[in-house]
Coordinates of C-alpha atoms in Angstrom, one line a residue:
Chain A
M23 CA 172.4 283.7 -30.4
L24 CA 174.6 280.6 -30.5
S25 CA 175.7 278.8 -33.6
P26 CA 173.7 275.5 -33.8
A27 CA 176.7 273.2 -33.2
P28 CA 179.2 274.8 -30.8
E29 CA 182.6 273.4 -31.6
E30 CA 185.0 272.0 -29.1
P31 CA 188.0 274.4 -28.6
L32 CA 190.7 273.2 -30.8
L33 CA 194.4 273.7 -29.9
L34 CA 195.8 276.1 -32.4
A35 CA 199.4 276.3 -31.1
E36 CA 201.4 275.7 -28.1
L37 CA 204.5 277.6 -27.1
K38 CA 207.1 276.3 -24.7
P39 CA 209.9 278.2 -23.1
G40 CA 213.5 277.3 -24.0
R41 CA 215.5 275.6 -21.3
P42 CA 217.4 278.1 -19.2
H43 CA 221.2 277.7 -19.4
Q44 CA 221.5 277.4 -15.6
F45 CA 218.9 275.9 -13.4
D46 CA 218.1 278.5 -10.8
W47 CA 216.6 276.8 -7.8
K48 CA 215.1 280.1 -6.6
S49 CA 212.9 280.6 -9.6
S50 CA 210.0 278.5 -10.7
C51 CA 208.6 277.6 -14.1
E52 CA 204.9 278.3 -13.8
T53 CA 203.1 280.6 -16.1
W54 CA 201.0 282.6 -13.6
S55 CA 199.7 285.2 -16.1
V56 CA 199.0 285.6 -19.8
A57 CA 197.7 288.8 -21.4
F58 CA 196.9 290.3 -24.8
S59 CA 197.3 294.1 -25.3
P60 CA 193.8 295.7 -25.7
D61 CA 194.4 296.4 -29.4
G62 CA 195.3 292.8 -30.0
S63 CA 198.8 293.5 -31.3
W64 CA 200.9 291.9 -28.6
F65 CA 200.8 288.8 -26.3
A66 CA 202.7 288.6 -23.0
W67 CA 203.4 285.5 -21.1
S68 CA 205.2 285.1 -17.8
Q69 CA 207.0 281.9 -18.8
G70 CA 208.7 281.1 -15.5
H71 CA 212.3 281.5 -14.5
C72 CA 211.7 285.2 -14.1
I73 CA 211.2 285.8 -17.8
V74 CA 208.3 287.5 -19.6
K75 CA 208.0 286.9 -23.3
L76 CA 206.4 289.6 -25.5
I77 CA 205.2 288.3 -28.8
P78 CA 203.7 290.3 -31.6
W79 CA 200.2 289.0 -32.6
P80 CA 199.2 287.3 -34.8
L81 CA 201.7 284.5 -34.4
E82 CA 204.1 283.8 -37.2
E83 CA 203.2 281.0 -39.6
Q84 CA 205.8 278.6 -38.1
F85 CA 203.8 278.3 -34.9
I86 CA 200.5 277.3 -36.5
P87 CA 200.2 273.8 -37.8
K88 CA 198.6 273.3 -41.2
G89 CA 195.0 272.4 -40.4
F90 CA 193.6 272.6 -37.0
E91 CA 192.4 269.0 -36.7
S92 CA 195.6 267.7 -35.0
K93 CA 197.4 269.1 -32.1
S94 CA 200.4 271.2 -33.0
R95 CA 203.8 269.7 -33.2
S96 CA 205.3 271.7 -30.5
S97 CA 209.0 272.5 -30.9
K98 CA 211.3 271.6 -28.0
N99 CA 213.4 274.5 -28.9
D100 CA 212.8 278.1 -27.9
P101 CA 210.1 279.2 -30.3
K102 CA 212.0 282.4 -30.9
G103 CA 214.0 280.3 -33.3
R104 CA 215.9 282.3 -35.9
G105 CA 214.4 285.4 -34.3
S106 CA 211.5 287.5 -35.0
P107 CA 213.0 290.9 -34.7
K108 CA 210.1 292.3 -32.8
E109 CA 209.9 289.6 -30.1
K110 CA 211.0 290.8 -26.7
T111 CA 212.3 289.0 -23.6
L112 CA 212.1 290.8 -20.3
D113 CA 214.3 289.5 -17.5
C114 CA 212.6 290.6 -14.3
G115 CA 215.1 289.0 -12.0
Q116 CA 212.5 287.3 -9.8
I117 CA 209.2 285.3 -10.2
V118 CA 206.6 287.3 -12.2
W119 CA 203.1 286.8 -10.9
G120 CA 201.0 289.5 -12.5
L121 CA 200.9 291.1 -15.9
A122 CA 198.9 294.0 -17.4
F123 CA 199.0 296.0 -20.6
S124 CA 198.0 299.6 -20.7
P125 CA 195.4 300.6 -23.2
W126 CA 197.1 302.6 -25.9
P127 CA 196.4 306.2 -25.1
C128 CA 194.5 308.0 -27.8
P129 CA 196.6 310.3 -29.9
P130 CA 195.5 313.7 -28.5
T131 CA 196.4 312.6 -25.0
R132 CA 199.7 311.3 -26.1
K133 CA 200.7 314.6 -27.7
L134 CA 199.4 316.6 -24.7
W135 CA 201.3 314.4 -22.4
A136 CA 204.6 314.8 -24.3
R137 CA 204.2 318.5 -24.4
L138 CA 203.6 318.8 -20.7
H139 CA 206.3 316.4 -19.6
P140 CA 209.3 316.9 -21.8
Q141 CA 211.8 315.7 -19.2
V142 CA 210.2 312.5 -17.9
P143 CA 210.2 309.1 -19.5
D144 CA 207.6 308.8 -22.1
V145 CA 204.9 306.5 -20.9
S146 CA 202.5 307.6 -23.6
C147 CA 203.3 304.3 -25.5
L148 CA 202.1 300.8 -25.0
I149 CA 203.4 299.6 -21.6
L150 CA 203.4 296.4 -19.7
A151 CA 203.3 296.2 -15.9
T152 CA 204.8 293.2 -14.2
G153 CA 204.0 292.2 -10.6
L154 CA 207.0 290.5 -8.9
N155 CA 207.7 288.2 -6.0
D156 CA 209.0 290.8 -3.5
G157 CA 206.3 293.3 -4.1
Q158 CA 208.0 295.4 -6.7
I159 CA 206.2 296.4 -9.9
K160 CA 208.3 296.9 -13.0
I161 CA 206.9 299.0 -15.9
W162 CA 208.3 298.2 -19.4
E163 CA 207.9 299.8 -22.8
V164 CA 206.6 297.1 -25.1
Q165 CA 208.1 298.4 -28.4
T166 CA 211.6 298.5 -27.1
G167 CA 211.6 296.2 -24.1
L168 CA 213.1 298.9 -22.0
L169 CA 212.5 299.2 -18.3
L170 CA 210.8 302.5 -17.6
L171 CA 209.8 302.6 -13.9
N172 CA 210.1 300.6 -10.7
L173 CA 207.2 300.9 -8.3
S174 CA 207.8 300.1 -4.7
G175 CA 205.4 299.9 -1.8
H176 CA 203.9 296.4 -1.6
Q177 CA 205.5 294.1 1.0
D178 CA 204.7 290.8 -0.6
V179 CA 203.9 289.2 -4.0
V180 CA 202.1 291.4 -6.4
R181 CA 199.6 288.8 -7.7
D182 CA 197.5 290.8 -10.1
L183 CA 197.5 294.2 -11.9
S184 CA 194.9 296.2 -13.8
F185 CA 195.0 299.4 -15.8
T186 CA 192.0 301.7 -16.1
P187 CA 190.5 301.0 -19.6
S188 CA 190.1 304.7 -20.2
G189 CA 193.8 305.1 -20.9
S190 CA 194.4 307.5 -18.0
L191 CA 197.4 305.4 -17.0
I192 CA 196.2 304.7 -13.5
L193 CA 197.4 301.2 -12.4
V194 CA 195.8 299.1 -9.7
S195 CA 197.9 296.3 -8.0
A196 CA 196.7 293.5 -5.8
S197 CA 199.1 291.8 -3.3
R198 CA 199.6 289.1 -0.8
D199 CA 200.3 291.9 1.7
K200 CA 196.4 292.2 1.8
T201 CA 196.3 295.6 0.2
L202 CA 195.6 297.0 -3.2
R203 CA 197.5 300.1 -4.3
I204 CA 196.7 302.8 -6.9
W205 CA 199.6 304.2 -8.9
D206 CA 199.6 307.2 -11.2
L207 CA 202.0 306.5 -14.1
N208 CA 201.6 310.1 -15.3
K209 CA 203.4 311.2 -12.2
H210 CA 206.4 308.9 -12.2
G211 CA 204.4 306.1 -10.8
K212 CA 203.4 307.9 -7.6
Q213 CA 201.4 305.8 -5.2
I214 CA 198.2 307.7 -4.7
Q215 CA 196.2 305.4 -2.5
V216 CA 196.4 302.2 -0.5
L217 CA 193.2 300.2 -0.2
S218 CA 193.1 298.1 3.0
G219 CA 190.4 295.9 4.3
H220 CA 191.2 292.4 3.0
L221 CA 192.2 289.9 5.7
Q222 CA 194.1 287.5 3.6
W223 CA 196.1 287.4 0.3
V224 CA 194.5 289.4 -2.4
Y225 CA 194.4 287.2 -5.5
C226 CA 193.0 289.3 -8.2
C227 CA 191.7 292.7 -9.2
S228 CA 189.7 293.9 -12.2
I229 CA 188.5 297.4 -13.2
S230 CA 185.1 297.7 -14.9
P231 CA 185.3 298.8 -18.6
D232 CA 183.4 302.0 -17.7
C233 CA 186.1 302.7 -15.1
S234 CA 183.7 303.2 -12.3
M235 CA 184.3 300.1 -10.2
L236 CA 187.2 298.0 -9.0
C237 CA 186.7 294.4 -7.9
S238 CA 189.2 292.6 -5.7
A239 CA 189.0 289.1 -4.3
A240 CA 191.0 287.4 -1.5
G241 CA 191.5 284.3 0.6
E242 CA 188.7 285.2 3.1
K243 CA 185.9 284.2 0.6
S244 CA 184.4 287.7 0.1
V245 CA 184.7 289.8 -2.9
F246 CA 185.1 293.6 -2.5
L247 CA 183.8 296.3 -4.8
W248 CA 185.5 299.7 -4.6
S249 CA 184.6 303.0 -6.3
M250 CA 187.3 304.1 -8.7
R251 CA 186.2 307.7 -8.2
S252 CA 186.6 307.9 -4.4
Y253 CA 188.7 304.8 -3.8
T254 CA 186.3 303.7 -1.0
L255 CA 184.6 300.4 -0.5
I256 CA 181.1 300.2 -2.0
R257 CA 180.1 296.7 -0.9
K258 CA 181.2 293.2 -0.1
L259 CA 179.8 290.3 -2.0
E260 CA 179.4 287.1 0.1
G261 CA 178.6 283.7 -1.3
H262 CA 181.8 281.8 -2.0
Q263 CA 182.9 279.0 0.3
S264 CA 186.6 279.3 -0.2
S265 CA 189.3 281.6 -1.5
V266 CA 188.3 283.6 -4.5
V267 CA 191.1 283.7 -7.0
S268 CA 189.8 285.3 -10.3
C269 CA 187.4 288.0 -11.3
D270 CA 186.3 289.7 -14.5
F271 CA 183.7 292.3 -15.6
S272 CA 181.5 291.9 -18.7
P273 CA 182.4 294.2 -21.5
D274 CA 179.4 296.5 -20.7
S275 CA 180.3 296.5 -17.0
A276 CA 176.9 295.1 -16.2
L277 CA 178.0 291.7 -14.9
L278 CA 180.8 290.5 -12.6
V279 CA 182.1 286.9 -12.5
T280 CA 184.2 285.5 -9.7
A281 CA 185.9 282.1 -9.5
S282 CA 186.8 280.2 -6.3
Y283 CA 188.5 277.1 -5.0
D284 CA 185.0 276.1 -3.9
T285 CA 184.5 274.8 -7.4
S286 CA 182.0 277.4 -8.5
V287 CA 181.9 280.6 -10.5
I288 CA 179.3 283.1 -9.4
M289 CA 177.8 285.8 -11.7
W290 CA 176.8 289.0 -9.9
D291 CA 175.1 292.2 -10.6
P292 CA 177.8 294.6 -9.4
Y293 CA 175.4 297.5 -9.0
T294 CA 173.0 295.7 -6.6
G295 CA 175.2 293.0 -5.3
E296 CA 172.7 290.3 -6.2
R297 CA 173.9 286.8 -7.2
L298 CA 172.5 286.0 -10.6
R299 CA 173.7 282.5 -11.1
S300 CA 176.3 279.9 -10.0
L301 CA 178.2 277.7 -12.4
H302 CA 179.3 274.5 -10.8
H303 CA 182.4 272.6 -12.0
T304 CA 181.6 269.0 -11.4
Q305 CA 183.4 266.2 -13.0
L306 CA 182.1 264.7 -16.2
D307 CA 181.8 261.3 -14.4
P308 CA 180.8 262.1 -10.8
A309 CA 182.6 259.9 -8.3
M310 CA 180.6 257.8 -5.9
D311 CA 182.0 259.6 -2.8
D312 CA 182.9 263.2 -2.2
S313 CA 186.6 262.7 -1.9
D314 CA 187.3 264.2 -5.3
V315 CA 185.2 267.3 -5.0
H316 CA 188.3 269.5 -4.6
M317 CA 189.6 268.4 -7.9
S318 CA 187.5 271.1 -9.5
S319 CA 189.0 274.1 -7.8
L320 CA 188.8 277.1 -10.2
R321 CA 191.9 278.9 -11.3
S322 CA 190.7 281.5 -13.7
V323 CA 187.6 282.9 -15.4
C324 CA 187.2 285.5 -18.1
F325 CA 184.5 287.0 -20.3
S326 CA 184.6 286.8 -24.1
P327 CA 184.9 290.2 -25.8
E328 CA 181.3 290.3 -27.0
G329 CA 180.0 289.4 -23.6
L330 CA 178.2 286.1 -24.4
Y331 CA 180.7 283.5 -23.2
L332 CA 182.9 282.6 -20.3
A333 CA 186.1 280.5 -20.3
T334 CA 187.1 278.8 -17.1
V335 CA 190.3 276.9 -16.1
A336 CA 189.9 274.4 -13.3
D337 CA 192.1 271.8 -11.5
D338 CA 190.2 268.9 -13.0
R339 CA 192.3 269.3 -16.2
L340 CA 189.6 271.0 -18.2
L341 CA 189.1 274.3 -20.0
R342 CA 185.4 275.0 -20.2
I343 CA 183.4 277.4 -22.4
W344 CA 180.1 278.5 -21.0
A345 CA 177.3 280.4 -22.7
L346 CA 175.9 282.9 -20.2
E347 CA 172.3 281.7 -20.2
L348 CA 173.0 278.0 -19.9
K349 CA 173.6 275.9 -16.7
A350 CA 176.2 273.5 -18.2
P351 CA 179.3 274.2 -20.3
I352 CA 178.9 274.1 -24.1
A353 CA 182.4 272.9 -24.8
F354 CA 185.4 271.3 -23.0
A355 CA 189.0 270.9 -23.9
P356 CA 191.6 268.9 -22.0
M357 CA 194.4 270.9 -20.4
T358 CA 196.6 269.8 -17.6
N359 CA 197.9 272.1 -14.8
G360 CA 196.1 275.2 -16.2
L361 CA 196.6 278.4 -14.2
C362 CA 195.2 281.3 -16.2
C363 CA 193.2 282.2 -19.3
T364 CA 192.3 285.2 -21.4
F365 CA 190.4 285.9 -24.6
F366 CA 191.9 287.6 -27.6
P367 CA 190.3 291.1 -27.6
H368 CA 188.7 290.6 -31.0
G369 CA 187.4 287.2 -30.3
G370 CA 188.1 283.8 -31.8
V371 CA 191.1 282.7 -29.6
I372 CA 191.6 281.9 -26.0
A373 CA 195.1 281.8 -24.5
T374 CA 195.9 279.6 -21.4
G375 CA 199.0 279.2 -19.3
T376 CA 200.1 276.1 -17.3
R377 CA 202.3 275.1 -14.4
D378 CA 205.1 273.9 -16.7
G379 CA 205.5 277.3 -18.3
H380 CA 203.7 276.6 -21.5
V381 CA 201.0 278.6 -23.2
Q382 CA 198.3 277.2 -25.5
F383 CA 196.0 279.0 -27.9
W384 CA 192.6 277.6 -28.5
T385 CA 189.8 278.4 -31.0
A386 CA 187.0 280.1 -29.3
P387 CA 183.4 280.2 -30.5
R388 CA 182.9 282.9 -33.0
V389 CA 179.5 284.3 -32.6
L390 CA 177.6 287.1 -34.2
S391 CA 175.7 288.8 -31.4
S392 CA 171.9 289.1 -31.9
L393 CA 170.6 292.6 -32.4
K394 CA 168.9 292.5 -29.0
H395 CA 172.2 291.7 -27.3
L396 CA 174.0 294.4 -29.2
C397 CA 171.4 296.9 -28.0
R398 CA 171.7 295.6 -24.4
K399 CA 175.4 295.9 -24.4
A400 CA 175.3 299.4 -25.9
L401 CA 172.7 300.5 -23.2
R402 CA 174.4 298.9 -20.3
S403 CA 177.7 300.5 -21.2
F404 CA 176.4 303.7 -19.8
L405 CA 173.3 302.7 -17.7
T406 CA 173.5 301.2 -14.2
T407 CA 171.0 298.6 -13.1
Y408 CA 169.0 301.2 -11.2
Q409 CA 168.8 303.5 -14.3
V410 CA 167.5 300.6 -16.3
L411 CA 164.8 299.9 -13.8
A412 CA 163.7 303.5 -14.0
L413 CA 163.2 303.4 -17.7
P414 CA 159.6 303.6 -19.0
I415 CA 159.8 300.1 -20.7
P416 CA 158.0 296.8 -20.1
K417 CA 159.0 294.6 -17.2
K418 CA 160.2 291.9 -19.5
M419 CA 162.5 294.3 -21.3
K420 CA 164.0 295.4 -17.9
E421 CA 164.6 291.7 -17.0
F422 CA 166.4 291.3 -20.3
L423 CA 168.5 294.4 -19.9
T424 CA 169.5 293.6 -16.4
Y425 CA 170.6 290.1 -17.4
R426 CA 167.9 288.4 -15.3
T427 CA 166.7 286.7 -18.4
F428 CA 168.6 286.1 -21.6
Chain B
M20 CA 172.3 303.7 -45.7
G21 CA 172.4 305.2 -49.1
G22 CA 170.1 308.0 -50.0
E23 CA 168.4 306.3 -52.9
E24 CA 164.6 306.3 -52.9
K25 CA 163.2 302.9 -53.0
T26 CA 159.9 302.1 -54.5
Y27 CA 158.2 299.1 -53.1
G28 CA 156.0 296.8 -55.1
G29 CA 154.5 299.4 -57.4
C30 CA 154.0 302.3 -55.1
E31 CA 154.7 305.4 -57.0
G32 CA 153.2 308.8 -56.6
P33 CA 150.8 309.7 -53.9
D34 CA 149.4 306.4 -52.8
V35 CA 147.5 305.9 -49.5
M36 CA 148.6 302.3 -49.3
C37 CA 152.3 303.2 -49.5
P38 CA 153.1 305.9 -47.0
K39 CA 156.4 307.7 -47.4
L40 CA 158.4 307.8 -44.3
I41 CA 161.0 310.5 -43.8
S42 CA 163.6 310.3 -41.2
F43 CA 164.9 313.3 -39.3
D44 CA 168.0 313.5 -41.5
G45 CA 165.9 313.6 -44.7
Q46 CA 166.1 310.0 -45.8
E47 CA 162.9 308.9 -47.5
F48 CA 161.5 305.4 -47.6
T49 CA 158.4 304.1 -49.1
V50 CA 156.9 301.0 -47.5
K51 CA 153.8 299.0 -47.8
R52 CA 151.2 300.3 -45.4
Q53 CA 150.6 296.9 -43.8
H54 CA 154.3 296.7 -42.8
A55 CA 154.3 300.2 -41.5
L56 CA 151.4 299.3 -39.3
I57 CA 153.3 296.6 -37.5
S58 CA 155.1 299.2 -35.6
G59 CA 152.8 300.5 -32.9
T60 CA 154.4 303.9 -33.2
M61 CA 153.8 304.1 -36.9
K62 CA 150.3 302.8 -36.7
A63 CA 149.4 305.5 -34.3
M64 CA 150.9 308.2 -36.5
L65 CA 149.3 306.9 -39.7
S66 CA 145.8 306.7 -38.2
R67 CA 145.7 310.2 -36.9
P68 CA 142.3 311.9 -37.0
G69 CA 142.0 314.0 -40.1
Q70 CA 142.9 311.5 -42.7
V71 CA 145.1 312.3 -45.6
A72 CA 143.3 314.4 -48.2
E73 CA 143.6 313.6 -51.8
N74 CA 145.8 316.6 -52.6
E75 CA 148.1 315.9 -49.7
T76 CA 151.1 313.7 -50.0
N77 CA 151.1 310.7 -47.7
E78 CA 154.2 311.5 -45.7
V79 CA 155.1 310.8 -42.2
H80 CA 158.0 312.6 -40.6
F81 CA 159.5 311.0 -37.6
R82 CA 162.7 310.2 -35.9
E83 CA 162.2 306.6 -35.2
I84 CA 162.7 305.5 -38.8
L85 CA 166.4 305.7 -38.1
S86 CA 166.1 302.6 -36.0
H87 CA 164.4 300.8 -38.8
V88 CA 167.3 301.8 -41.1
Q89 CA 169.7 300.5 -38.5
S90 CA 167.9 297.2 -38.3
K91 CA 168.2 296.7 -42.0
V92 CA 171.9 297.4 -41.7
Y93 CA 172.1 294.8 -39.0
F94 CA 170.4 292.3 -41.2
N95 CA 173.0 292.8 -43.9
Y96 CA 175.8 292.7 -41.3
K97 CA 174.4 289.4 -40.0
V98 CA 174.1 287.8 -43.4
Y99 CA 177.5 288.9 -44.5
Y100 CA 179.5 287.8 -41.4
T101 CA 177.6 284.6 -40.4
N102 CA 179.9 281.6 -41.2
S103 CA 182.5 284.0 -42.6
S104 CA 186.1 283.5 -41.5
T105 CA 187.0 287.1 -41.7
K106 CA 187.3 289.2 -38.5
I107 CA 183.8 290.4 -37.4
P108 CA 183.9 294.2 -37.0
N109 CA 182.0 295.9 -34.2
F110 CA 178.4 296.9 -35.0
S111 CA 178.1 300.4 -33.6
I112 CA 174.7 301.7 -32.5
A113 CA 174.1 305.4 -31.9
P114 CA 172.9 306.0 -28.3
E115 CA 169.8 308.0 -29.4
V116 CA 168.3 305.0 -31.3
V117 CA 169.4 302.1 -29.1
L118 CA 166.3 301.9 -27.0
E119 CA 164.0 302.1 -30.0
L120 CA 166.1 299.6 -31.8
L121 CA 165.9 297.2 -28.9
M122 CA 162.1 297.4 -29.0
A123 CA 162.1 296.8 -32.7
A124 CA 164.4 293.8 -32.3
N125 CA 162.4 292.4 -29.4
F126 CA 159.2 292.7 -31.4
L127 CA 160.6 290.9 -34.4
D128 CA 162.1 288.3 -32.1
L129 CA 158.7 287.7 -30.8
L130 CA 157.3 287.4 -34.3
N131 CA 159.8 284.8 -35.2
K132 CA 159.0 282.8 -32.1
L133 CA 155.3 282.9 -32.9
N134 CA 156.2 281.7 -36.3
Y135 CA 155.1 284.7 -38.2
N136 CA 158.1 284.1 -40.4
K137 CA 156.5 285.4 -43.6
T138 CA 156.0 288.8 -42.1
A139 CA 159.5 288.9 -40.6
D140 CA 160.9 288.0 -44.0
E141 CA 159.0 290.7 -45.8
I142 CA 160.4 293.3 -43.4
K143 CA 163.7 291.6 -44.2
L144 CA 165.0 291.4 -40.7

């Protein structure tokens, strides 16, 4: 499954924000979120000082150095430079914490929507949702950079956002006000549900690719799984020892990973609630005493698009790449003050954001999935764990299909 | 896969050693008997009581051959895109064959592990 010699992630490019004209003491410069649009044509980056940058992908030549062996010469100037006409700058007016792109709705839906809603703003285009400091959510049209909608309801920072992958334009938001909210963008951004139950700040939310489950994680150490059909709680996943700050489903919805300040990432079966494995982030050279154990708090975890790798960002200044079946990372890259990471949807690149408002793009392992894994991924995209266990197939095959073995 | 009829190592005309396999969509493939027997399903079908009579063509019609076609397509996909710098496209698998295809892939995986490389090569997976 793996290439024989996994390569260390190489830094492809680094983008830095331009210096603002006036230093605004109210705003901060962290890059809390980075995101690619699901079709891979745009990259969004909350670069601090209340600004979100939208960049068409792939990056223009000027940002990529010749040859990947050396780190890029990063320009001190605003990378917008002489101006790519399509690049957009969104001024949100306050700190931006969460970002999410909508999936591009499929053409029949788009036409139907436009026919049924001639008077309302056209949201049947690629949109970006931004979660802000005071609880507002701003909805922007990517192509033009125009503000489409303002969603109010949350009482505190909107830390994370997630659209349903089906393109139904249902948006989920996670907030420090301890709630998650469901918004219907087909109806002017009407709030259709409030999900209560968390006791502390909700840090993250993620919808499974088959749109059946919503995962949310908060400061009180447990992870909640909600049904996206009935908006009710399915189960709580216990196991982390500290705040859980990041979560992601595998592309076939069969696995859930969560990352915590307790230095571990846990992989779960979301259908049964079982813990499948824990990935511990220890230092490369373990200290003699335990005083440094908190250096490895996790900040972010994400699955690769083919479902065979994970990328994690931790406070010990390392980006790690993990292969699902192994206990130790397969590759490391140094990165200081990392906060977030995401894979390019077609594979090959990982984007990370840091506290100083920079983003980096790294090479990710390019792997050709084995035929067995392709079959597993195809099956698990529509079969739950229980349905797999009911199939008339050998036990070893069930273990493979439910990711108990690899 | 293309619709061309392949002959395999001199099997032409009615030949008990080279059964002709016909998929449900009409594709025909001629394979050496010993290879066909590696699949438990095919072995059972080829060794039905009431053996092929001389004036009957040695044909087996069954649906599962589609998964064998798909595994050959996968092999080509793998050879082409391994160590290639172009974007790797998705390899789509029809839902009706995915379970059978998984069994086939698992079996060949096992063959490789047991070092039956020659046989695996001959099937070209």
